Amino acid sequence: MPLKYELIKKDKYTNARVGVIHTASGDIPTPIFMPVGTVGTVKTMTVDDLKEMGAKIILGNTYHLYLKPGMDIMKKAGGLHKFMNWDRPILTDSGGFQVFSLADNRKISEDGVMFRSHIDGSKHFFTPEKSIEIQNDIHSDIMMSFDECVDANASYDYVKNSMERTLRWAKRGLDYHKANSHPDQSLFGIVQGGMFKDLREISARETVAMDFDGYSIGGLSVGETKEEMIDILNFTTPLLPEDKPRYNMGVGTPDYLFESFEAGIDMADCVLPTRIARNGTALTSEGRVVIKNATYKEDFSPLDPECDCYTCSNYSRAYLRHLVNAKEILGARLLSYHNLYFLLKMCENIREAIMNDSFLDYKKEFYEKYGY
Ligand SMILES: Nc1nc2c(CCNCC3CCCC3)c3[nH]c(NCCc4ccccc4)nc3cc2c(=O)[nH]1
């Protein structure tokens, strides 16, 4: 059976809501942050780390997994859950965004996208059907439609034509999915339309009319201002059905997560927490800590005084700074663990606040302490 969304509680003063997404691989409490595991691993984390920190669902990447290790091995492994020993839900992106952000000389046409691998320059062709086929081979629990994500300053005409093609691609992918996917697999439509509300309205209405298992808001966090993001987010989210999950793609800083969940979004993902960790930056209750700073040279206090994670319970800022400066892999691992734990714990606190009709109080308290 495809996923079922269960609405549990709406916040009294905002569009925020608590729910549960029931999937064949397990239940997902929402609002939820989803750690990104691009090539079959959330970088430096074991699956036990992920369970210990409270990860309920992780992301896989169609584009990367298709290129390496490739679908031959993925199929022989019996899919990504078995391959990486993760028995909870997996969501996969459709690959379109990654083709445009990573591949070389790509060429877009009505049928699909021609691109050269950023790894070895080999030539490939993704179509809406091919994207679903690859997500099937991965045994993805929640699949994304093949879409084109346009950047924030694309012209009205380009965005209009692209959005209309993305609608045609969505229909093709949905037809292929209905004929070929396993009944336990779900498929989300993705709303595009750039920064233009009339195009967003058309995209939302036409995508919802196709009746997907859930809906993503695409084309955001692609270079627009925070105000533009919030404006399009607050315009588009209410156009999506209340009885299905809503996913804001590529959202990862605490404020963008708060704004998304306040608008009624249920799911979000971003490479940010693990990416900045590898560069020595931590998210803490008192804002970002750039651990390489000399300030922390003899600071033997925990990274985040309010955090009870493994990193904050066992190591000091001085030690973490030493590891990062010495380029020790343990530094990236301990900061990644903490950053993911921090966002997952923040989501848990948000769910609790919504249950008590105190989402705005928690947001205000968090923002003040974080320094927003
Ligand atoms: N299909 C699709 N995917 C999008 C994504 C990728 C979401 N993560 C996928 C995972 C699957 C595996 C990899 C990622 C987006 N990511 C962002 N912003 C990220 C901004 C960002 C990037 C890096 C650091 C911080 C912020 N906007 C996005 C828009 C779309 C979109 O319209 N369509």
Short mmCIF file of C-alpha atoms and ligand atoms in Angstrom, two decimals:
data_model
loop_
_atom_site.label_atom_id
_atom_site.label_comp_id
_atom_site.label_asym_id
_atom_site.label_seq_id
_atom_site.Cartn_x
_atom_site.Cartn_y
_atom_site.Cartn_z
CA MET A 1 0.00 0.00 0.00
CA PRO A 2 1.31 3.51 -0.71
CA LEU A 3 1.87 5.81 2.30
CA LYS A 4 -1.00 7.15 4.41
CA TYR A 5 -0.81 10.56 6.08
CA GLU A 6 -2.51 10.82 9.49
CA LEU A 7 -3.18 14.37 10.71
CA ILE A 8 -2.96 14.41 14.52
CA LYS A 9 -3.04 18.06 15.65
CA LYS A 10 -3.15 21.51 14.05
CA ASP A 11 -1.48 24.36 15.94
CA LYS A 12 -4.04 26.85 17.21
CA TYR A 13 -2.33 30.00 15.89
CA THR A 14 -0.39 28.90 12.76
CA ASN A 15 -0.67 26.42 9.86
CA ALA A 16 1.82 24.14 11.63
CA ARG A 17 0.55 20.61 12.24
CA VAL A 18 1.65 17.32 13.78
CA GLY A 19 1.05 14.10 11.83
CA VAL A 20 2.37 10.63 11.10
CA ILE A 21 3.24 9.25 7.67
CA HIS A 22 2.62 5.48 7.68
CA THR A 23 4.83 3.62 5.20
CA ALA A 24 5.64 -0.07 4.66
CA SER A 25 9.16 0.65 6.04
CA GLY A 26 7.90 2.37 9.17
CA ASP A 27 6.12 5.43 10.56
CA ILE A 28 7.47 8.98 10.19
CA PRO A 29 6.41 11.60 12.77
CA THR A 30 6.00 15.06 11.24
CA PRO A 31 7.21 17.79 11.04
CA ILE A 32 10.48 16.01 10.33
CA PHE A 33 13.99 16.81 9.06
CA MET A 34 15.41 14.16 6.69
CA PRO A 35 19.19 13.56 6.71
CA VAL A 36 20.67 13.30 3.22
CA GLY A 37 22.54 10.12 2.30
CA THR A 38 23.66 11.01 -1.24
CA VAL A 39 25.60 7.87 -2.24
CA GLY A 40 24.03 5.38 0.16
CA THR A 41 25.52 6.87 3.28
CA VAL A 42 24.77 9.87 5.46
CA LYS A 43 28.41 10.89 5.40
CA THR A 44 30.41 9.47 8.39
CA MET A 45 27.26 8.12 10.11
CA THR A 46 26.54 4.42 10.70
CA VAL A 47 22.90 3.29 10.57
CA ASP A 48 23.12 2.77 14.36
CA ASP A 49 24.23 6.40 14.76
CA LEU A 50 21.23 7.45 12.67
CA LYS A 51 18.78 5.42 14.76
CA GLU A 52 20.39 6.62 18.01
CA MET A 53 20.02 10.29 17.01
CA GLY A 54 16.36 9.75 16.09
CA ALA A 55 16.48 9.77 12.27
CA LYS A 56 13.17 8.40 10.98
CA ILE A 57 13.76 8.66 7.23
CA ILE A 58 16.83 9.39 5.11
CA LEU A 59 17.35 10.51 1.51
CA GLY A 60 19.03 8.61 -1.29
CA ASN A 61 20.11 10.18 -4.56
CA THR A 62 18.92 8.72 -7.85
CA TYR A 63 21.53 10.56 -9.93
CA HIS A 64 24.51 9.50 -7.81
CA LEU A 65 23.41 5.90 -7.17
CA TYR A 66 22.66 5.42 -10.88
CA LEU A 67 26.23 6.42 -11.73
CA LYS A 68 27.89 4.68 -8.75
CA PRO A 69 27.49 1.82 -7.78
CA GLY A 70 24.98 1.63 -10.67
CA MET A 71 21.65 -0.16 -10.97
CA ASP A 72 23.16 -3.57 -11.77
CA ILE A 73 24.70 -3.79 -8.31
CA MET A 74 21.72 -2.05 -6.68
CA LYS A 75 19.36 -4.70 -8.11
CA LYS A 76 21.68 -7.58 -7.14
CA ALA A 77 21.85 -6.12 -3.61
CA GLY A 78 18.06 -6.22 -3.45
CA GLY A 79 17.73 -2.44 -3.22
CA LEU A 80 19.22 0.32 -1.08
CA HIS A 81 17.71 -0.71 2.29
CA LYS A 82 19.55 -4.05 2.12
CA PHE A 83 22.66 -2.57 0.52
CA MET A 84 23.17 -0.03 3.35
CA ASN A 85 21.39 -2.03 6.10
CA TRP A 86 18.84 0.75 6.75
CA ASP A 87 15.40 -0.75 7.51
CA ARG A 88 13.48 2.51 7.93
CA PRO A 89 11.95 4.68 5.16
CA ILE A 90 14.04 6.05 2.29
CA LEU A 91 13.01 9.00 0.12
CA THR A 92 14.75 9.49 -3.21
CA ASP A 93 14.96 12.59 -5.33
CA SER A 94 14.25 12.13 -9.05
CA GLY A 95 17.69 13.13 -10.29
CA GLY A 96 16.66 16.20 -12.32
CA PHE A 97 17.96 18.68 -9.77
CA GLN A 98 21.26 16.83 -9.48
CA VAL A 99 21.70 16.63 -13.28
CA PHE A 100 21.42 20.42 -13.41
CA SER A 101 23.58 21.06 -10.38
CA LEU A 102 26.29 18.48 -11.01
CA ALA A 103 26.43 16.94 -14.51
CA ASP A 104 28.31 18.39 -17.47
CA ASN A 105 26.87 19.76 -20.70
CA ARG A 106 23.31 18.69 -20.17
CA LYS A 107 20.72 19.14 -22.91
CA ILE A 108 17.03 19.35 -22.06
CA SER A 109 14.26 18.30 -24.50
CA GLU A 110 10.61 17.32 -24.31
CA ASP A 111 11.61 13.68 -23.93
CA GLY A 112 14.11 14.18 -21.11
CA VAL A 113 17.63 15.34 -20.23
CA MET A 114 20.88 14.30 -21.90
CA PHE A 115 23.94 14.71 -19.66
CA ARG A 116 27.52 13.62 -19.16
CA SER A 117 28.51 12.02 -15.85
CA HIS A 118 30.49 14.37 -13.59
CA ILE A 119 32.53 11.28 -12.65
CA ASP A 120 33.78 9.90 -16.00
CA GLY A 121 32.13 12.02 -18.70
CA SER A 122 30.02 9.10 -19.99
CA LYS A 123 26.79 10.10 -21.77
CA HIS A 124 23.37 9.38 -20.21
CA PHE A 125 19.69 10.17 -20.87
CA PHE A 126 17.13 10.60 -18.07
CA THR A 127 13.42 10.59 -18.86
CA PRO A 128 10.50 10.73 -16.41
CA GLU A 129 10.04 6.97 -16.91
CA LYS A 130 13.77 6.22 -16.45
CA SER A 131 13.80 8.20 -13.20
CA ILE A 132 10.94 6.14 -11.77
CA GLU A 133 12.59 2.91 -12.98
CA ILE A 134 15.81 3.81 -11.12
CA GLN A 135 13.87 4.77 -7.96
CA ASN A 136 12.11 1.39 -8.23
CA ASP A 137 15.49 -0.40 -8.46
CA ILE A 138 16.55 1.47 -5.30
CA HIS A 139 13.32 0.23 -3.63
CA SER A 140 12.59 3.82 -2.61
CA ASP A 141 9.62 4.17 -0.24
CA ILE A 142 8.87 7.76 -1.34
CA MET A 143 9.80 8.71 -4.91
CA MET A 144 9.90 12.13 -6.57
CA SER A 145 8.57 13.03 -10.02
CA PHE A 146 11.15 14.01 -12.61
CA ASP A 147 11.14 17.78 -12.75
CA GLU A 148 13.15 20.78 -13.86
CA CYS A 149 14.14 23.10 -11.02
CA VAL A 150 14.72 26.57 -12.49
CA ASP A 151 16.93 29.08 -10.76
CA ALA A 152 15.54 32.10 -8.93
CA ASN A 153 16.18 34.67 -11.66
CA ALA A 154 14.80 32.71 -14.64
CA SER A 155 12.51 34.75 -16.92
CA TYR A 156 8.71 34.45 -16.78
CA ASP A 157 8.59 32.81 -20.23
CA TYR A 158 11.30 30.29 -19.36
CA VAL A 159 9.64 29.40 -16.04
CA LYS A 160 6.20 29.09 -17.74
CA ASN A 161 7.48 26.73 -20.45
CA SER A 162 9.56 24.75 -17.95
CA MET A 163 6.67 24.41 -15.48
CA GLU A 164 4.33 23.22 -18.25
CA ARG A 165 6.90 20.61 -19.35
CA THR A 166 7.38 19.52 -15.73
CA LEU A 167 3.58 18.93 -15.59
CA ARG A 168 3.78 16.75 -18.74
CA TRP A 169 6.75 14.89 -17.22
CA ALA A 170 4.82 14.41 -13.95
CA LYS A 171 1.96 12.73 -15.85
CA ARG A 172 4.37 10.45 -17.74
CA GLY A 173 6.11 9.46 -14.52
CA LEU A 174 2.82 8.82 -12.75
CA ASP A 175 1.56 6.58 -15.60
CA TYR A 176 4.84 4.62 -15.57
CA HIS A 177 4.67 4.37 -11.74
CA LYS A 178 1.10 3.01 -11.80
CA ALA A 179 2.11 0.35 -14.34
CA ASN A 180 5.51 -0.64 -12.90
CA SER A 181 6.11 0.28 -9.23
CA HIS A 182 5.56 -1.96 -6.24
CA PRO A 183 2.26 -1.14 -4.43
CA ASP A 184 4.20 -0.15 -1.28
CA GLN A 185 6.02 2.62 -3.15
CA SER A 186 4.66 6.18 -3.08
CA LEU A 187 5.19 9.01 -5.57
CA PHE A 188 5.15 12.76 -4.91
CA GLY A 189 4.38 15.48 -7.45
CA ILE A 190 6.61 18.57 -7.39
CA VAL A 191 5.19 22.08 -7.70
CA GLN A 192 7.30 24.50 -9.75
CA GLY A 193 6.57 27.98 -11.12
CA GLY A 194 9.59 29.97 -9.93
CA MET A 195 8.86 33.27 -8.18
CA PHE A 196 5.61 33.83 -10.13
CA LYS A 197 2.41 33.27 -8.15
CA ASP A 198 0.18 32.78 -11.21
CA LEU A 199 2.52 30.00 -12.44
CA ARG A 200 2.74 28.51 -8.94
CA GLU A 201 -1.07 28.41 -8.77
CA ILE A 202 -1.34 26.63 -12.14
CA SER A 203 1.42 24.17 -11.23
CA ALA A 204 -0.15 23.39 -7.83
CA ARG A 205 -3.68 22.99 -9.23
CA GLU A 206 -2.60 20.77 -12.16
CA THR A 207 -0.23 18.67 -10.02
CA VAL A 208 -2.84 18.12 -7.29
CA ALA A 209 -5.37 17.15 -9.96
CA MET A 210 -3.14 14.19 -10.91
CA ASP A 211 -3.65 12.84 -7.36
CA PHE A 212 -0.15 12.00 -6.05
CA ASP A 213 0.59 10.42 -2.65
CA GLY A 214 2.16 13.68 -1.48
CA TYR A 215 3.44 17.01 -2.81
CA SER A 216 6.81 18.75 -2.84
CA ILE A 217 7.43 22.43 -3.28
CA GLY A 218 10.35 22.66 -5.69
CA GLY A 219 12.21 25.60 -7.13
CA LEU A 220 12.99 27.16 -3.75
CA SER A 221 16.31 27.63 -1.89
CA VAL A 222 17.87 28.19 -5.30
CA GLY A 223 19.25 31.69 -4.79
CA GLU A 224 16.10 33.70 -4.05
CA THR A 225 15.99 35.98 -0.98
CA LYS A 226 14.56 34.71 2.30
CA GLU A 227 11.57 37.04 1.83
CA GLU A 228 10.88 35.64 -1.65
CA MET A 229 11.17 32.07 -0.34
CA ILE A 230 8.73 32.75 2.50
CA ASP A 231 6.32 34.61 0.18
CA ILE A 232 6.16 31.78 -2.38
CA LEU A 233 6.08 29.16 0.40
CA ASN A 234 3.13 30.81 2.18
CA PHE A 235 1.30 31.28 -1.13
CA THR A 236 1.83 27.74 -2.39
CA THR A 237 1.49 25.50 0.71
CA PRO A 238 -2.24 26.24 1.29
CA LEU A 239 -2.93 25.14 -2.33
CA LEU A 240 -1.85 21.60 -1.39
CA PRO A 241 -4.37 19.12 0.11
CA GLU A 242 -4.38 18.92 3.91
CA ASP A 243 -4.69 15.12 3.94
CA LYS A 244 -1.36 14.49 2.14
CA PRO A 245 2.27 15.14 3.22
CA ARG A 246 3.94 18.35 2.04
CA TYR A 247 7.72 18.48 1.48
CA ASN A 248 9.80 21.65 1.08
CA MET A 249 12.92 20.59 -0.84
CA GLY A 250 16.46 21.58 0.09
CA VAL A 251 15.63 23.29 3.37
CA GLY A 252 18.02 23.02 6.16
CA THR A 253 18.84 26.08 8.30
CA PRO A 254 16.85 26.35 11.56
CA ASP A 255 14.98 29.50 10.46
CA TYR A 256 14.01 28.03 7.08
CA LEU A 257 12.77 24.91 8.89
CA PHE A 258 10.70 26.96 11.36
CA GLU A 259 9.21 29.05 8.51
CA SER A 260 8.44 25.91 6.48
CA PHE A 261 6.72 24.07 9.33
CA GLU A 262 4.82 27.24 10.32
CA ALA A 263 3.43 27.36 6.76
CA GLY A 264 2.14 23.78 7.08
CA ILE A 265 5.10 21.86 5.60
CA ASP A 266 5.68 18.36 7.01
CA MET A 267 9.08 17.30 5.58
CA ALA A 268 12.39 18.96 4.72
CA ASP A 269 15.88 17.87 3.70
CA CYS A 270 19.27 19.48 3.28
CA VAL A 271 22.93 18.53 2.96
CA LEU A 272 23.76 21.57 5.14
CA PRO A 273 24.24 19.92 8.59
CA THR A 274 26.76 17.34 7.39
CA ARG A 275 28.38 19.65 4.81
CA ILE A 276 29.14 22.47 7.26
CA ALA A 277 30.26 19.89 9.84
CA ARG A 278 32.99 18.73 7.44
CA ASN A 279 34.09 22.35 7.22
CA GLY A 280 34.21 22.67 11.02
CA THR A 281 30.96 24.58 11.69
CA ALA A 282 28.39 23.47 14.28
CA LEU A 283 24.74 24.46 14.79
CA THR A 284 24.15 25.10 18.50
CA SER A 285 21.33 26.51 20.64
CA GLU A 286 23.39 29.73 20.82
CA GLY A 287 23.90 29.99 17.07
CA ARG A 288 26.65 28.77 14.75
CA VAL A 289 30.02 27.87 16.28
CA VAL A 290 32.99 27.93 13.88
CA ILE A 291 35.08 25.56 15.96
CA LYS A 292 38.38 26.47 14.22
CA ASN A 293 38.23 29.89 15.87
CA ALA A 294 41.09 30.54 18.30
CA THR A 295 38.41 31.49 20.85
CA TYR A 296 37.86 27.77 21.47
CA LYS A 297 41.55 26.83 21.83
CA GLU A 298 41.27 26.40 25.59
CA ASP A 299 37.49 26.15 25.85
CA PHE A 300 36.96 22.81 27.63
CA SER A 301 33.17 23.23 27.81
CA PRO A 302 30.78 21.16 25.64
CA LEU A 303 30.04 22.24 22.07
CA ASP A 304 26.42 23.03 23.02
CA PRO A 305 25.63 23.36 26.75
CA GLU A 306 21.96 22.53 26.05
CA CYS A 307 22.65 19.39 23.99
CA ASP A 308 22.75 15.83 25.38
CA CYS A 309 24.10 14.17 22.22
CA TYR A 310 27.12 11.82 22.18
CA THR A 311 29.46 14.60 20.98
CA CYS A 312 28.32 17.15 23.59
CA SER A 313 28.35 14.55 26.38
CA ASN A 314 31.88 13.30 25.71
CA TYR A 315 34.08 16.00 24.14
CA SER A 316 35.07 19.63 24.60
CA ARG A 317 35.20 22.48 22.11
CA ALA A 318 38.99 22.54 22.49
CA TYR A 319 39.22 18.87 21.49
CA LEU A 320 36.85 19.31 18.54
CA ARG A 321 38.84 22.36 17.40
CA HIS A 322 42.04 20.30 17.63
CA LEU A 323 40.54 17.48 15.52
CA VAL A 324 39.27 19.86 12.83
CA ASN A 325 42.58 21.73 12.66
CA ALA A 326 44.44 18.43 12.44
CA LYS A 327 41.99 17.38 9.67
CA GLU A 328 41.18 14.27 11.71
CA ILE A 329 38.16 12.35 10.28
CA LEU A 330 36.78 12.04 13.81
CA GLY A 331 36.24 15.82 13.81
CA ALA A 332 33.91 15.65 10.80
CA ARG A 333 32.15 12.63 12.31
CA LEU A 334 31.53 14.17 15.76
CA LEU A 335 30.32 17.50 14.30
CA SER A 336 28.08 15.72 11.75
CA TYR A 337 26.53 13.65 14.52
CA HIS A 338 25.83 16.75 16.61
CA ASN A 339 24.43 18.87 13.73
CA LEU A 340 22.00 16.15 12.67
CA TYR A 341 21.02 15.46 16.29
CA PHE A 342 20.47 19.21 16.80
CA LEU A 343 18.02 19.49 13.88
CA LEU A 344 16.22 16.23 14.72
CA LYS A 345 15.84 17.29 18.36
CA MET A 346 14.57 20.71 17.18
CA CYS A 347 11.89 18.92 15.13
CA GLU A 348 10.92 16.81 18.15
CA ASN A 349 10.56 20.01 20.21
CA ILE A 350 8.49 21.60 17.42
CA ARG A 351 6.14 18.59 17.35
CA GLU A 352 5.73 18.87 21.13
CA ALA A 353 5.11 22.64 20.90
CA ILE A 354 2.40 22.13 18.26
CA MET A 355 0.70 19.56 20.51
CA ASN A 356 0.58 22.29 23.22
CA ASP A 357 -0.49 25.10 20.84
CA SER A 358 2.82 26.82 21.68
CA PHE A 359 4.65 26.67 18.34
CA LEU A 360 5.10 30.47 18.23
CA ASP A 361 6.36 30.57 21.84
CA TYR A 362 8.98 27.92 21.05
CA LYS A 363 9.96 29.68 17.82
CA LYS A 364 10.44 32.98 19.71
CA GLU A 365 12.48 31.29 22.46
CA PHE A 366 14.64 29.42 19.92
CA TYR A 367 15.23 32.53 17.76
CA GLU A 368 16.26 34.66 20.74
CA LYS A 369 18.76 32.10 22.04
CA TYR A 370 20.07 31.27 18.53
CA GLY A 371 20.59 34.94 17.75
CA TYR A 372 18.15 35.34 14.83
N1 LIG B 1 13.74 17.37 -7.57
C1 LIG B 1 14.02 18.56 -7.00
N2 LIG B 1 14.95 18.63 -6.02
C2 LIG B 1 15.24 19.86 -5.48
C3 LIG B 1 16.26 19.97 -4.51
C4 LIG B 1 17.05 18.76 -4.02
C5 LIG B 1 16.55 18.34 -2.67
N3 LIG B 1 17.52 17.48 -1.98
C6 LIG B 1 17.74 16.20 -2.62
C7 LIG B 1 18.82 15.41 -1.94
C8 LIG B 1 18.94 14.06 -2.56
C9 LIG B 1 20.41 13.73 -2.47
C10 LIG B 1 21.13 15.02 -2.49
C11 LIG B 1 20.17 16.08 -2.03
C12 LIG B 1 16.55 21.23 -4.00
N4 LIG B 1 17.53 21.63 -3.13
C13 LIG B 1 17.38 22.97 -3.04
N5 LIG B 1 18.17 23.77 -2.33
C14 LIG B 1 19.34 23.24 -1.65
C15 LIG B 1 20.13 24.45 -1.21
C16 LIG B 1 21.35 24.06 -0.47
C17 LIG B 1 22.34 23.28 -1.08
C18 LIG B 1 23.48 22.95 -0.35
C19 LIG B 1 23.64 23.41 0.96
C20 LIG B 1 22.64 24.19 1.54
C21 LIG B 1 21.50 24.52 0.83
N6 LIG B 1 16.36 23.44 -3.77
C22 LIG B 1 15.84 22.37 -4.40
C23 LIG B 1 14.81 22.28 -5.34
C24 LIG B 1 14.53 21.02 -5.90
C25 LIG B 1 13.53 20.88 -6.94
O1 LIG B 1 12.88 21.86 -7.38
N7 LIG B 1 13.33 19.65 -7.46
#
